[in-house]
Amino acid sequence: MATRKKTADLADVLFPTKDEQDFAESILSIPPEQRKLHTETYDFTVETLVEKLDDGSAFIPNFQRKYVWSDSQASRLIESLIIQCPVPVIYMNQEQDEKLSVIDGNQRLTSISRYLKNEFVLKGLTAYPELEGNRFHELDPRFQRHIQNRTLRCIVILKDTHPQVKFDVFERLNTGATKLTPQELRHGLYYGDLIREATQSVSSSHLLSMLDIKVDKRMKAEELVLRFWSLDEGFDAYRKPLATFINDFADKNRALNPQKKAALKMSFQAALDAVHGLFGDLSFRIFGKDLKVQSTFNAALYDALMIGLSRAMKGKGIKVMSSAHACQVLAGLIADDAKFRRAISVATSDDAQVKYRVTAITEAFGN
């Protein structure tokens, strides 16, 4: 039995449970009366939609995947408009300034806009092969008007919808070949001063090298900065799920004054420097008393070290110790404190788990 428990404890460390993106749980954390999705349906003409994209009243946010359709795929869509074949619904989000961001429909809208701007010729048509090789301006004016007057059904998620409900809808519509990460969704839904500061903090710090990431294509480091800020500022009020907690923080802090920007940047850099100074290349990694790495980056340990040391600095400061001694102290926590080991490996977003691991680090390294 003892051997089985040891292997189970090791498995907990090496194979942490990923329960932090439980979107169903996120929705259930909202009062029932706020879980409703508020929408309006519009039938916009093709001409109107292209005009909206051109004047900026509608836009494709930068979290959307890049345009990938071939000219043949785009041509088939134009042909569908001509033969009045139904086109799938386009989903949009109403921003606070009334602009409409495209949630689902980027490829379709971009294809239509490109054709009306004469950026490609029709090719690969099956219903009207006679139109092959024509740009928009080369079509008979009657075809041009027919395309421009076609209506596309657009469902707009209104701005009075609860932000977490919007986030859940984004996730449900996130069905591309490469699914967007929660941070990529967050980047589009809550974009503002806080997101920009997170991006800047990543580029101006050595976080990427500490994570051993050369190019952060999926915004992992940016999410970790937001994760630190939200927990550092709201630690005592933390309630799971963690994804919702970060979302709420991002939504409330879209607009920041210069003083808040400076304070956030300073708090993150100070905590990161403290971690690196104590643990060096072993930062955020699970390792044994022999200092051999057992598991690479661990997000729960990241919380414990960043928030724990930040809280220590806000108190009486961090104990003076060598890096070698600090690594042995942490290795001891991981090896000998079953509650700490569990807090960085199982149900890591639970309130008690977050608070235990952070408090354990504050007590171990704080004066």
Tab-separated table of C-alpha atoms in Angstrom:
chain	number	residue	atom	x	y	z
A	1	MET	CA	0.000	0.000	0.000
A	2	ALA	CA	2.828	2.393	0.864
A	3	THR	CA	4.470	1.743	-2.497
A	4	ARG	CA	1.192	2.348	-4.330
A	5	LYS	CA	0.711	5.655	-2.457
A	6	LYS	CA	4.223	6.749	-3.412
A	7	THR	CA	3.596	6.011	-7.089
A	8	ALA	CA	0.239	7.800	-6.886
A	9	ASP	CA	1.907	10.843	-5.318
A	10	LEU	CA	4.538	10.863	-8.067
A	11	ALA	CA	1.843	10.527	-10.740
A	12	ASP	CA	0.036	13.496	-9.199
A	13	VAL	CA	3.170	15.577	-9.661
A	14	LEU	CA	4.053	14.385	-13.160
A	15	PHE	CA	0.530	14.262	-14.556
A	16	PRO	CA	-1.388	17.160	-12.972
A	17	THR	CA	-5.150	17.282	-13.438
A	18	LYS	CA	-6.093	20.032	-15.897
A	19	ASP	CA	-9.311	21.245	-14.409
A	20	GLU	CA	-8.824	24.951	-14.874
A	21	GLN	CA	-10.693	25.326	-18.144
A	22	ASP	CA	-13.970	23.774	-17.121
A	23	PHE	CA	-16.307	26.106	-18.934
A	24	ALA	CA	-19.463	24.433	-17.654
A	25	GLU	CA	-18.276	25.105	-14.112
A	26	SER	CA	-17.454	28.675	-15.129
A	27	ILE	CA	-21.026	29.309	-16.219
A	28	LEU	CA	-22.434	27.756	-13.057
A	29	SER	CA	-20.447	30.260	-11.005
A	30	ILE	CA	-22.672	33.033	-12.410
A	31	PRO	CA	-26.057	33.809	-10.779
A	32	PRO	CA	-28.844	32.016	-12.733
A	33	GLU	CA	-30.503	35.245	-13.839
A	34	GLN	CA	-27.266	36.365	-15.542
A	35	ARG	CA	-26.622	33.192	-17.556
A	36	LYS	CA	-28.896	34.196	-20.431
A	37	LEU	CA	-27.402	34.993	-23.810
A	38	HIS	CA	-28.729	38.309	-25.149
A	39	THR	CA	-28.741	38.430	-28.946
A	40	GLU	CA	-30.270	40.246	-31.894
A	41	THR	CA	-30.552	38.922	-35.424
A	42	TYR	CA	-29.810	41.085	-38.448
A	43	ASP	CA	-30.022	40.382	-42.173
A	44	PHE	CA	-27.250	42.580	-43.556
A	45	THR	CA	-26.694	42.870	-47.292
A	46	VAL	CA	-23.307	41.876	-48.631
A	47	GLU	CA	-22.718	45.497	-49.613
A	48	THR	CA	-23.491	46.696	-46.067
A	49	LEU	CA	-21.197	44.136	-44.440
A	50	VAL	CA	-18.277	45.071	-46.696
A	51	GLU	CA	-18.879	48.756	-45.951
A	52	LYS	CA	-18.873	48.019	-42.214
A	53	LEU	CA	-15.557	46.183	-42.510
A	54	ASP	CA	-14.105	49.071	-44.499
A	55	ASP	CA	-15.206	51.849	-42.124
A	56	GLY	CA	-14.281	49.896	-38.979
A	57	SER	CA	-17.774	49.615	-37.518
A	58	ALA	CA	-17.290	45.850	-37.914
A	59	PHE	CA	-13.906	44.168	-37.626
A	60	ILE	CA	-12.139	40.836	-37.412
A	61	PRO	CA	-10.309	40.724	-34.039
A	62	ASN	CA	-6.689	39.681	-33.888
A	63	PHE	CA	-7.432	36.479	-31.946
A	64	GLN	CA	-9.088	35.029	-35.051
A	65	ARG	CA	-7.001	32.706	-37.162
A	66	LYS	CA	-5.501	34.239	-40.279
A	67	TYR	CA	-7.255	34.090	-43.647
A	68	VAL	CA	-6.533	30.664	-45.119
A	69	TRP	CA	-9.101	30.068	-47.858
A	70	SER	CA	-7.853	29.444	-51.390
A	71	ASP	CA	-9.240	31.460	-54.319
A	72	SER	CA	-11.170	28.353	-55.381
A	73	GLN	CA	-12.878	28.116	-51.983
A	74	ALA	CA	-13.669	31.830	-52.066
A	75	SER	CA	-15.000	31.500	-55.630
A	76	ARG	CA	-17.398	28.734	-54.554
A	77	LEU	CA	-18.754	31.063	-51.878
A	78	ILE	CA	-19.348	33.816	-54.456
A	79	GLU	CA	-21.067	31.260	-56.669
A	80	SER	CA	-23.273	30.299	-53.696
A	81	LEU	CA	-24.330	33.936	-53.410
A	82	ILE	CA	-25.183	34.024	-57.104
A	83	ILE	CA	-27.305	30.867	-57.049
A	84	GLN	CA	-28.888	31.927	-53.722
A	85	CYS	CA	-27.563	28.912	-51.876
A	86	PRO	CA	-27.903	29.376	-48.073
A	87	VAL	CA	-24.715	30.627	-46.385
A	88	PRO	CA	-24.039	29.690	-42.720
A	89	VAL	CA	-24.898	32.232	-40.030
A	90	ILE	CA	-22.244	34.765	-39.065
A	91	TYR	CA	-21.786	35.418	-35.335
A	92	MET	CA	-20.695	38.811	-34.043
A	93	ASN	CA	-19.981	40.372	-30.666
A	94	GLN	CA	-21.213	43.865	-29.778
A	95	GLU	CA	-18.334	45.761	-28.203
A	96	GLN	CA	-18.750	48.483	-25.567
A	97	ASP	CA	-18.323	51.167	-28.265
A	98	GLU	CA	-21.077	49.540	-30.388
A	99	LYS	CA	-18.642	48.151	-32.951
A	100	LEU	CA	-19.179	44.555	-34.080
A	101	SER	CA	-16.358	42.023	-33.854
A	102	VAL	CA	-16.599	38.843	-35.906
A	103	ILE	CA	-16.660	35.711	-33.727
A	104	ASP	CA	-17.421	33.180	-36.448
A	105	GLY	CA	-17.374	33.996	-40.166
A	106	ASN	CA	-13.926	35.451	-40.748
A	107	GLN	CA	-13.135	33.322	-43.821
A	108	ARG	CA	-16.512	34.032	-45.459
A	109	LEU	CA	-16.513	37.780	-44.862
A	110	THR	CA	-12.892	38.200	-45.900
A	111	SER	CA	-13.523	36.201	-49.096
A	112	ILE	CA	-16.517	38.365	-50.022
A	113	SER	CA	-14.640	41.569	-49.258
A	114	ARG	CA	-11.656	40.419	-51.341
A	115	TYR	CA	-13.852	39.632	-54.330
A	116	LEU	CA	-15.712	42.932	-54.253
A	117	LYS	CA	-12.293	44.622	-54.224
A	118	ASN	CA	-11.238	42.657	-57.334
A	119	GLU	CA	-8.452	40.775	-55.545
A	120	PHE	CA	-9.012	37.440	-57.331
A	121	VAL	CA	-10.738	35.925	-60.350
A	122	LEU	CA	-13.459	33.296	-60.101
A	123	LYS	CA	-12.194	29.744	-60.521
A	124	GLY	CA	-13.391	26.183	-59.905
A	125	LEU	CA	-17.094	27.031	-60.417
A	126	THR	CA	-19.598	24.210	-60.988
A	127	ALA	CA	-22.970	25.930	-61.450
A	128	TYR	CA	-21.830	28.856	-63.614
A	129	PRO	CA	-18.494	27.924	-65.197
A	130	GLU	CA	-19.212	30.676	-67.765
A	131	LEU	CA	-18.196	33.209	-65.083
A	132	GLU	CA	-14.733	31.732	-64.570
A	133	GLY	CA	-11.858	34.183	-64.922
A	134	ASN	CA	-13.967	37.245	-64.029
A	135	ARG	CA	-13.117	39.739	-61.342
A	136	PHE	CA	-16.025	41.561	-59.707
A	137	HIS	CA	-15.724	44.673	-61.893
A	138	GLU	CA	-15.779	42.467	-65.009
A	139	LEU	CA	-19.157	40.919	-64.206
A	140	ASP	CA	-22.328	42.190	-65.839
A	141	PRO	CA	-23.748	44.958	-63.562
A	142	ARG	CA	-26.793	42.792	-62.927
A	143	PHE	CA	-24.589	40.083	-61.405
A	144	GLN	CA	-22.787	42.740	-59.366
A	145	ARG	CA	-26.025	44.096	-57.899
A	146	HIS	CA	-27.309	40.578	-57.277
A	147	ILE	CA	-24.215	39.732	-55.196
A	148	GLN	CA	-24.239	43.047	-53.325
A	149	ASN	CA	-27.932	42.732	-52.465
A	150	ARG	CA	-27.740	39.192	-51.108
A	151	THR	CA	-28.424	39.168	-47.371
A	152	LEU	CA	-26.431	37.238	-44.794
A	153	ARG	CA	-27.963	36.287	-41.458
A	154	CYS	CA	-25.903	37.745	-38.600
A	155	ILE	CA	-26.490	36.929	-34.931
A	156	VAL	CA	-25.065	39.631	-32.676
A	157	ILE	CA	-24.285	38.857	-29.029
A	158	LEU	CA	-25.246	42.062	-27.235
A	159	LYS	CA	-22.932	43.859	-24.849
A	160	ASP	CA	-25.236	43.395	-21.838
A	161	THR	CA	-24.557	39.631	-21.945
A	162	HIS	CA	-22.443	38.548	-18.959
A	163	PRO	CA	-18.742	38.426	-20.017
A	164	GLN	CA	-18.337	34.816	-18.872
A	165	VAL	CA	-21.365	33.762	-20.919
A	166	LYS	CA	-19.757	35.438	-23.929
A	167	PHE	CA	-16.530	33.593	-23.187
A	168	ASP	CA	-18.434	30.311	-23.087
A	169	VAL	CA	-20.108	31.082	-26.427
A	170	PHE	CA	-16.726	31.903	-27.964
A	171	GLU	CA	-15.486	28.515	-26.797
A	172	ARG	CA	-18.534	26.697	-28.195
A	173	LEU	CA	-18.038	28.356	-31.584
A	174	ASN	CA	-14.309	27.664	-31.477
A	175	THR	CA	-14.342	24.724	-33.890
A	176	GLY	CA	-11.436	25.495	-36.215
A	177	ALA	CA	-8.759	22.975	-37.140
A	178	THR	CA	-6.516	24.632	-34.553
A	179	LYS	CA	-8.676	25.558	-31.590
A	180	LEU	CA	-7.998	28.898	-29.964
A	181	THR	CA	-6.538	28.830	-26.463
A	182	PRO	CA	-8.416	30.514	-23.589
A	183	GLN	CA	-5.885	33.359	-23.675
A	184	GLU	CA	-6.388	33.889	-27.414
A	185	LEU	CA	-10.129	34.115	-26.760
A	186	ARG	CA	-9.494	36.401	-23.788
A	187	HIS	CA	-7.214	38.548	-25.941
A	188	GLY	CA	-10.108	39.282	-28.269
A	189	LEU	CA	-12.903	39.573	-25.725
A	190	TYR	CA	-11.155	41.741	-23.114
A	191	TYR	CA	-8.573	43.575	-25.207
A	192	GLY	CA	-7.461	46.874	-23.689
A	193	ASP	CA	-4.771	48.409	-21.472
A	194	LEU	CA	-4.337	45.303	-19.297
A	195	ILE	CA	-3.796	42.939	-22.225
A	196	ARG	CA	-1.347	45.402	-23.799
A	197	GLU	CA	0.556	45.651	-20.499
A	198	ALA	CA	0.716	41.858	-20.265
A	199	THR	CA	2.136	41.656	-23.780
A	200	GLN	CA	4.679	44.348	-22.935
A	201	SER	CA	5.667	42.643	-19.678
A	202	VAL	CA	6.409	39.434	-21.565
A	203	SER	CA	8.611	41.203	-24.110
A	204	SER	CA	10.488	43.294	-21.528
A	205	SER	CA	11.188	40.448	-19.074
A	206	HIS	CA	13.060	37.133	-19.186
A	207	LEU	CA	9.870	35.098	-18.675
A	208	LEU	CA	10.094	33.378	-22.073
A	209	SER	CA	13.642	32.190	-21.437
A	210	MET	CA	12.626	30.948	-17.973
A	211	LEU	CA	9.814	28.986	-19.630
A	212	ASP	CA	12.193	27.795	-22.361
A	213	ILE	CA	9.881	29.247	-25.036
A	214	LYS	CA	11.503	30.733	-28.131
A	215	VAL	CA	8.338	31.998	-29.848
A	216	ASP	CA	5.135	32.279	-27.821
A	217	LYS	CA	2.674	31.591	-30.637
A	218	ARG	CA	-0.259	30.659	-28.368
A	219	MET	CA	0.067	33.490	-25.785
A	220	LYS	CA	0.990	31.136	-22.929
A	221	ALA	CA	3.349	33.644	-21.313
A	222	GLU	CA	0.836	36.464	-21.640
A	223	GLU	CA	-1.746	34.356	-19.825
A	224	LEU	CA	0.735	33.667	-17.023
A	225	VAL	CA	1.248	37.407	-16.517
A	226	LEU	CA	-2.522	37.934	-16.214
A	227	ARG	CA	-2.701	34.906	-13.929
A	228	PHE	CA	-0.120	36.489	-11.621
A	229	TRP	CA	-1.768	39.910	-11.566
A	230	SER	CA	-5.248	38.562	-10.877
A	231	LEU	CA	-4.107	36.302	-8.024
A	232	ASP	CA	-1.634	38.810	-6.602
A	233	GLU	CA	-4.284	41.519	-6.394
A	234	GLY	CA	-7.274	39.372	-5.451
A	235	PHE	CA	-5.687	36.497	-3.528
A	236	ASP	CA	-7.915	36.745	-0.459
A	237	ALA	CA	-11.057	36.914	-2.592
A	238	TYR	CA	-10.082	34.059	-4.944
A	239	ARG	CA	-12.833	31.645	-5.911
A	240	LYS	CA	-12.578	28.913	-8.522
A	241	PRO	CA	-12.670	28.361	-11.437
A	242	LEU	CA	-9.383	30.089	-12.149
A	243	ALA	CA	-10.267	30.840	-15.800
A	244	THR	CA	-13.310	32.829	-14.683
A	245	PHE	CA	-11.279	34.618	-12.008
A	246	ILE	CA	-8.759	35.742	-14.648
A	247	ASN	CA	-11.579	36.734	-17.026
A	248	ASP	CA	-13.232	38.910	-14.373
A	249	PHE	CA	-9.939	40.622	-13.600
A	250	ALA	CA	-9.255	41.233	-17.299
A	251	ASP	CA	-12.748	42.635	-17.850
A	252	LYS	CA	-12.591	44.998	-14.858
A	253	ASN	CA	-9.127	46.302	-15.744
A	254	ARG	CA	-9.426	46.931	-19.472
A	255	ALA	CA	-8.770	50.638	-18.831
A	256	LEU	CA	-5.807	51.500	-16.572
A	257	ASN	CA	-4.370	54.789	-15.379
A	258	PRO	CA	-0.589	55.333	-15.653
A	259	GLN	CA	-0.051	54.656	-11.939
A	260	LYS	CA	-1.810	51.276	-12.098
A	261	LYS	CA	0.135	50.316	-15.229
A	262	ALA	CA	3.427	51.094	-13.504
A	263	ALA	CA	2.421	49.233	-10.336
A	264	LEU	CA	1.421	46.087	-12.257
A	265	LYS	CA	4.599	46.072	-14.293
A	266	MET	CA	6.736	46.559	-11.184
A	267	SER	CA	4.981	43.834	-9.161
A	268	PHE	CA	5.390	41.253	-11.925
A	269	GLN	CA	9.035	42.078	-12.579
A	270	ALA	CA	9.894	42.053	-8.869
A	271	ALA	CA	8.297	38.640	-8.327
A	272	LEU	CA	9.930	37.196	-11.449
A	273	ASP	CA	13.361	38.495	-10.398
A	274	ALA	CA	12.887	37.024	-6.920
A	275	VAL	CA	12.016	33.591	-8.326
A	276	HIS	CA	14.918	33.614	-10.758
A	277	GLY	CA	17.332	34.817	-8.091
A	278	LEU	CA	16.432	31.943	-5.781
A	279	PHE	CA	15.917	29.067	-8.231
A	280	GLY	CA	17.639	30.021	-11.492
A	281	ASP	CA	17.171	27.388	-14.203
A	282	LEU	CA	14.978	25.324	-11.855
A	283	SER	CA	12.327	28.056	-11.671
A	284	PHE	CA	8.756	26.708	-11.979
A	285	ARG	CA	9.997	23.111	-12.377
A	286	ILE	CA	9.340	20.075	-10.189
A	287	PHE	CA	12.627	18.639	-8.942
A	288	GLY	CA	13.872	16.309	-6.220
A	289	LYS	CA	16.399	16.777	-3.418
A	290	ASP	CA	19.079	15.663	-5.863
A	291	LEU	CA	18.001	18.694	-7.991
A	292	LYS	CA	17.113	16.444	-10.919
A	293	VAL	CA	14.116	17.810	-12.823
A	294	GLN	CA	11.096	15.495	-12.611
A	295	SER	CA	8.683	17.676	-14.552
A	296	THR	CA	9.133	20.783	-16.660
A	297	PHE	CA	7.009	23.906	-16.201
A	298	ASN	CA	4.225	23.509	-13.642
A	299	ALA	CA	1.589	26.263	-13.655
A	300	ALA	CA	0.479	25.614	-10.075
A	301	LEU	CA	4.058	25.899	-8.845
A	302	TYR	CA	4.310	29.126	-10.855
A	303	ASP	CA	1.400	30.517	-8.806
A	304	ALA	CA	2.935	29.357	-5.552
A	305	LEU	CA	6.339	30.910	-6.213
A	306	MET	CA	5.242	34.151	-7.895
A	307	ILE	CA	2.384	34.985	-5.524
A	308	GLY	CA	4.061	33.532	-2.437
A	309	LEU	CA	7.253	35.559	-2.906
A	310	SER	CA	5.282	38.663	-3.891
A	311	ARG	CA	3.314	38.426	-0.647
A	312	ALA	CA	6.531	37.899	1.292
A	313	MET	CA	8.028	41.054	-0.244
A	314	LYS	CA	4.909	43.016	0.680
A	315	GLY	CA	5.319	41.790	4.254
A	316	LYS	CA	8.664	41.613	6.038
A	317	GLY	CA	10.639	40.605	2.971
A	318	ILE	CA	12.276	37.408	1.734
A	319	LYS	CA	14.769	35.485	3.863
A	320	VAL	CA	18.377	35.916	2.832
A	321	MET	CA	19.579	32.562	1.517
A	322	SER	CA	21.712	31.141	-1.246
A	323	SER	CA	20.176	29.706	-4.371
A	324	ALA	CA	21.408	26.246	-3.366
A	325	HIS	CA	19.680	26.488	0.013
A	326	ALA	CA	16.466	27.858	-1.552
A	327	CYS	CA	16.335	24.916	-3.965
A	328	GLN	CA	16.732	22.459	-1.088
A	329	VAL	CA	13.922	24.159	0.853
A	330	LEU	CA	11.588	23.903	-2.143
A	331	ALA	CA	12.640	20.332	-2.872
A	332	GLY	CA	11.829	19.509	0.728
A	333	LEU	CA	8.344	20.978	0.393
A	334	ILE	CA	7.706	18.945	-2.743
A	335	ALA	CA	9.076	15.700	-1.291
A	336	ASP	CA	7.942	15.892	2.338
A	337	ASP	CA	4.762	17.998	2.420
A	338	ALA	CA	2.007	15.820	0.966
A	339	LYS	CA	-0.510	18.698	1.063
A	340	PHE	CA	1.832	20.972	-0.890
A	341	ARG	CA	2.593	18.255	-3.430
A	342	ARG	CA	-1.117	17.666	-3.893
A	343	ALA	CA	-1.780	21.403	-4.173
A	344	ILE	CA	0.493	21.654	-7.214
A	345	SER	CA	-0.789	18.518	-8.923
A	346	VAL	CA	-4.450	17.707	-8.242
A	347	ALA	CA	-7.524	19.976	-8.508
A	348	THR	CA	-5.082	22.854	-8.719
A	349	SER	CA	-7.690	25.588	-9.166
A	350	ASP	CA	-9.643	24.677	-6.009
A	351	ASP	CA	-9.726	27.557	-3.532
A	352	ALA	CA	-8.041	25.569	-0.753
A	353	GLN	CA	-5.325	24.235	-3.062
A	354	VAL	CA	-4.402	27.681	-4.403
A	355	LYS	CA	-4.273	29.234	-0.933
A	356	TYR	CA	-2.326	26.378	0.637
A	357	ARG	CA	0.458	26.309	-1.940
A	358	VAL	CA	0.872	30.101	-1.945
A	359	THR	CA	0.840	30.323	1.858
A	360	ALA	CA	3.345	27.469	2.120
A	361	ILE	CA	5.829	29.352	-0.076
A	362	THR	CA	5.274	32.637	1.789
A	363	GLU	CA	5.964	30.909	5.113
A	364	ALA	CA	8.982	28.978	3.798
A	365	PHE	CA	10.744	31.948	2.224
A	366	GLY	CA	9.327	35.002	4.005
A	367	ASN	CA	10.830	36.579	7.123
